[in-house]
């Protein structure tokens, strides 16, 4: 079963890190991906640019509306994701517990919902 592990932390926390600490955290993340890949649990993942680079899009009554920044102000910002393969939620949570930024913020683990096949 597929699970997405959404990585959240306060951008101010990483902005306050030294360049070396930030480098070390990124190296830990790469090591985590390597271990997950070796165990056939890592399907995909990506880090995201800071929320200041985000654009939010909405469509209402056929009209496209754009705004700069994230959809909502929150204490923690979405920083990236890991798409995992796991037997069940318990295994997905155990795998996600090794994602290094969990020490800085939180990891939201959610099952992936498969869409039905397209009607012919």
PDB file of C-alpha atoms in Angstrom:
ATOM      1  CA  UNK A   1       0.000   0.000   0.000  1.00  0.00           C
ATOM      2  CA  UNK A   2       1.207   3.521  -0.746  1.00  0.00           C
ATOM      3  CA  UNK A   3       1.541   6.228   1.889  1.00  0.00           C
ATOM      4  CA  UNK A   4       2.693   9.809   1.586  1.00  0.00           C
ATOM      5  CA  UNK A   5       4.780  11.242   4.393  1.00  0.00           C
ATOM      6  CA  UNK A   6       4.416  15.032   4.323  1.00  0.00           C
ATOM      7  CA  UNK A   7       7.296  16.864   5.975  1.00  0.00           C
ATOM      8  CA  UNK A   8       6.399  20.032   7.896  1.00  0.00           C
ATOM      9  CA  UNK A   9       8.618  22.383   9.864  1.00  0.00           C
ATOM     10  CA  UNK A  10       8.912  26.068  10.644  1.00  0.00           C
ATOM     11  CA  UNK A  11      11.007  27.664   7.940  1.00  0.00           C
ATOM     12  CA  UNK A  12      12.393  30.048  10.558  1.00  0.00           C
ATOM     13  CA  UNK A  13      13.973  27.030  12.292  1.00  0.00           C
ATOM     14  CA  UNK A  14      15.990  26.050   9.222  1.00  0.00           C
ATOM     15  CA  UNK A  15      16.709  29.688   8.379  1.00  0.00           C
ATOM     16  CA  UNK A  16      18.393  29.966  11.794  1.00  0.00           C
ATOM     17  CA  UNK A  17      20.612  26.922  11.173  1.00  0.00           C
ATOM     18  CA  UNK A  18      24.243  27.333  10.293  1.00  0.00           C
ATOM     19  CA  UNK A  19      25.195  26.445   6.739  1.00  0.00           C
ATOM     20  CA  UNK A  20      26.954  23.334   8.067  1.00  0.00           C
ATOM     21  CA  UNK A  21      23.927  22.217  10.116  1.00  0.00           C
ATOM     22  CA  UNK A  22      21.668  22.671   7.066  1.00  0.00           C
ATOM     23  CA  UNK A  23      24.130  20.706   4.914  1.00  0.00           C
ATOM     24  CA  UNK A  24      24.289  17.933   7.518  1.00  0.00           C
ATOM     25  CA  UNK A  25      20.479  17.698   7.698  1.00  0.00           C
ATOM     26  CA  UNK A  26      20.258  17.402   3.907  1.00  0.00           C
ATOM     27  CA  UNK A  27      22.919  14.674   3.953  1.00  0.00           C
ATOM     28  CA  UNK A  28      20.886  12.814   6.609  1.00  0.00           C
ATOM     29  CA  UNK A  29      17.818  13.063   4.379  1.00  0.00           C
ATOM     30  CA  UNK A  30      19.767  11.601   1.451  1.00  0.00           C
ATOM     31  CA  UNK A  31      20.929   8.763   3.712  1.00  0.00           C
ATOM     32  CA  UNK A  32      17.344   8.145   4.786  1.00  0.00           C
ATOM     33  CA  UNK A  33      16.248   7.914   1.146  1.00  0.00           C
ATOM     34  CA  UNK A  34      19.087   5.485   0.477  1.00  0.00           C
ATOM     35  CA  UNK A  35      17.974   3.194   3.330  1.00  0.00           C
ATOM     36  CA  UNK A  36      14.314   3.392   2.297  1.00  0.00           C
ATOM     37  CA  UNK A  37      15.295   2.572  -1.293  1.00  0.00           C
ATOM     38  CA  UNK A  38      17.373  -0.429  -0.189  1.00  0.00           C
ATOM     39  CA  UNK A  39      14.284  -1.746   1.625  1.00  0.00           C
ATOM     40  CA  UNK A  40      12.047  -1.167  -1.426  1.00  0.00           C
ATOM     41  CA  UNK A  41       9.996   1.377   0.530  1.00  0.00           C
ATOM     42  CA  UNK A  42      10.933   4.614  -1.284  1.00  0.00           C
ATOM     43  CA  UNK A  43       8.824   5.305  -4.380  1.00  0.00           C
ATOM     44  CA  UNK A  44       9.394   9.049  -4.821  1.00  0.00           C
ATOM     45  CA  UNK A  45      10.053  12.202  -2.887  1.00  0.00           C
ATOM     46  CA  UNK A  46      11.108  15.773  -3.239  1.00  0.00           C
ATOM     47  CA  UNK A  47      12.060  18.767  -1.144  1.00  0.00           C
ATOM     48  CA  UNK A  48      10.155  21.988  -1.797  1.00  0.00           C
ATOM     49  CA  UNK A  49      11.362  25.551  -2.142  1.00  0.00           C
ATOM     50  CA  UNK A  50      10.287  27.952   0.677  1.00  0.00           C
ATOM     51  CA  UNK A  51       6.648  29.037   0.875  1.00  0.00           C
ATOM     52  CA  UNK A  52       7.582  32.528  -0.347  1.00  0.00           C
ATOM     53  CA  UNK A  53       7.980  30.957  -3.796  1.00  0.00           C
ATOM     54  CA  UNK A  54       4.479  29.426  -3.741  1.00  0.00           C
ATOM     55  CA  UNK A  55       1.503  30.518  -5.801  1.00  0.00           C
ATOM     56  CA  UNK A  56      -1.970  29.362  -4.799  1.00  0.00           C
ATOM     57  CA  UNK A  57      -4.563  28.790  -7.507  1.00  0.00           C
ATOM     58  CA  UNK A  58      -8.347  28.600  -7.087  1.00  0.00           C
ATOM     59  CA  UNK A  59     -11.086  28.224  -9.684  1.00  0.00           C
ATOM     60  CA  UNK A  60     -14.476  29.663  -8.736  1.00  0.00           C
ATOM     61  CA  UNK A  61     -17.361  29.831 -11.207  1.00  0.00           C
ATOM     62  CA  UNK A  62     -14.903  29.190 -14.034  1.00  0.00           C
ATOM     63  CA  UNK A  63     -12.616  32.063 -13.000  1.00  0.00           C
ATOM     64  CA  UNK A  64      -8.973  31.342 -12.126  1.00  0.00           C
ATOM     65  CA  UNK A  65      -7.716  33.294  -9.120  1.00  0.00           C
ATOM     66  CA  UNK A  66      -4.043  33.398  -8.160  1.00  0.00           C
ATOM     67  CA  UNK A  67      -2.416  34.583  -4.962  1.00  0.00           C
ATOM     68  CA  UNK A  68       1.194  34.648  -3.832  1.00  0.00           C
ATOM     69  CA  UNK A  69       2.236  32.394  -1.007  1.00  0.00           C
ATOM     70  CA  UNK A  70       0.673  29.371   0.647  1.00  0.00           C
ATOM     71  CA  UNK A  71      -3.074  28.781   0.952  1.00  0.00           C
ATOM     72  CA  UNK A  72      -3.133  29.312   4.714  1.00  0.00           C
ATOM     73  CA  UNK A  73      -0.826  30.738   7.323  1.00  0.00           C
ATOM     74  CA  UNK A  74       0.333  27.981   9.643  1.00  0.00           C
ATOM     75  CA  UNK A  75       3.043  27.547  12.242  1.00  0.00           C
ATOM     76  CA  UNK A  76       4.705  24.844  10.148  1.00  0.00           C
ATOM     77  CA  UNK A  77       5.153  24.885   6.394  1.00  0.00           C
ATOM     78  CA  UNK A  78       5.126  21.953   3.959  1.00  0.00           C
ATOM     79  CA  UNK A  79       8.785  21.338   3.126  1.00  0.00           C
ATOM     80  CA  UNK A  80       8.632  18.144   1.077  1.00  0.00           C
ATOM     81  CA  UNK A  81       7.276  14.637   0.813  1.00  0.00           C
ATOM     82  CA  UNK A  82       8.261  10.978   0.701  1.00  0.00           C
ATOM     83  CA  UNK A  83       6.054   8.501  -1.179  1.00  0.00           C
ATOM     84  CA  UNK A  84       6.427   5.190   0.624  1.00  0.00           C
ATOM     85  CA  UNK A  85       5.415   1.589   0.038  1.00  0.00           C
ATOM     86  CA  UNK A  86       4.418  -0.148   3.278  1.00  0.00           C
ATOM     87  CA  UNK A  87       2.407  -3.178   4.397  1.00  0.00           C
ATOM     88  CA  UNK A  88       0.128  -1.074   6.565  1.00  0.00           C
ATOM     89  CA  UNK A  89      -0.113   2.185   8.514  1.00  0.00           C
ATOM     90  CA  UNK A  90       2.019   0.853  11.358  1.00  0.00           C
ATOM     91  CA  UNK A  91       4.907   0.096   9.010  1.00  0.00           C
ATOM     92  CA  UNK A  92       4.468   3.476   7.263  1.00  0.00           C
ATOM     93  CA  UNK A  93       4.644   5.253  10.634  1.00  0.00           C
ATOM     94  CA  UNK A  94       7.747   3.279  11.616  1.00  0.00           C
ATOM     95  CA  UNK A  95       9.424   4.206   8.307  1.00  0.00           C
ATOM     96  CA  UNK A  96       8.405   7.869   8.635  1.00  0.00           C
ATOM     97  CA  UNK A  97       9.842   8.025  12.148  1.00  0.00           C
ATOM     98  CA  UNK A  98      13.322   7.847  10.582  1.00  0.00           C
ATOM     99  CA  UNK A  99      12.835  10.913   8.367  1.00  0.00           C
ATOM    100  CA  UNK A 100      15.360  13.399   9.824  1.00  0.00           C
ATOM    101  CA  UNK A 101      13.196  16.582   9.756  1.00  0.00           C
ATOM    102  CA  UNK A 102      10.796  14.858  12.176  1.00  0.00           C
ATOM    103  CA  UNK A 103      13.152  16.259  14.839  1.00  0.00           C
ATOM    104  CA  UNK A 104      12.366  19.816  13.682  1.00  0.00           C
ATOM    105  CA  UNK A 105       8.647  19.650  13.011  1.00  0.00           C
ATOM    106  CA  UNK A 106       6.197  16.917  12.118  1.00  0.00           C
ATOM    107  CA  UNK A 107       5.551  14.228   9.536  1.00  0.00           C
ATOM    108  CA  UNK A 108       1.960  13.700   8.428  1.00  0.00           C
ATOM    109  CA  UNK A 109       1.460  10.144   7.157  1.00  0.00           C
ATOM    110  CA  UNK A 110      -1.552   9.568   4.962  1.00  0.00           C
ATOM    111  CA  UNK A 111      -2.681   6.633   2.783  1.00  0.00           C
ATOM    112  CA  UNK A 112      -2.759   7.324  -0.945  1.00  0.00           C
ATOM    113  CA  UNK A 113      -6.283   7.095  -2.372  1.00  0.00           C
ATOM    114  CA  UNK A 114      -6.370   5.252  -5.652  1.00  0.00           C
ATOM    115  CA  UNK A 115      -8.709   6.742  -8.228  1.00  0.00           C
ATOM    116  CA  UNK A 116     -11.100   4.454 -10.098  1.00  0.00           C
ATOM    117  CA  UNK A 117     -10.325   3.652 -13.734  1.00  0.00           C
ATOM    118  CA  UNK A 118     -11.441   6.199 -16.322  1.00  0.00           C
ATOM    119  CA  UNK A 119     -14.832   5.482 -17.856  1.00  0.00           C
ATOM    120  CA  UNK A 120     -14.579   4.388 -21.476  1.00  0.00           C
TER     121      UNK A 120
END
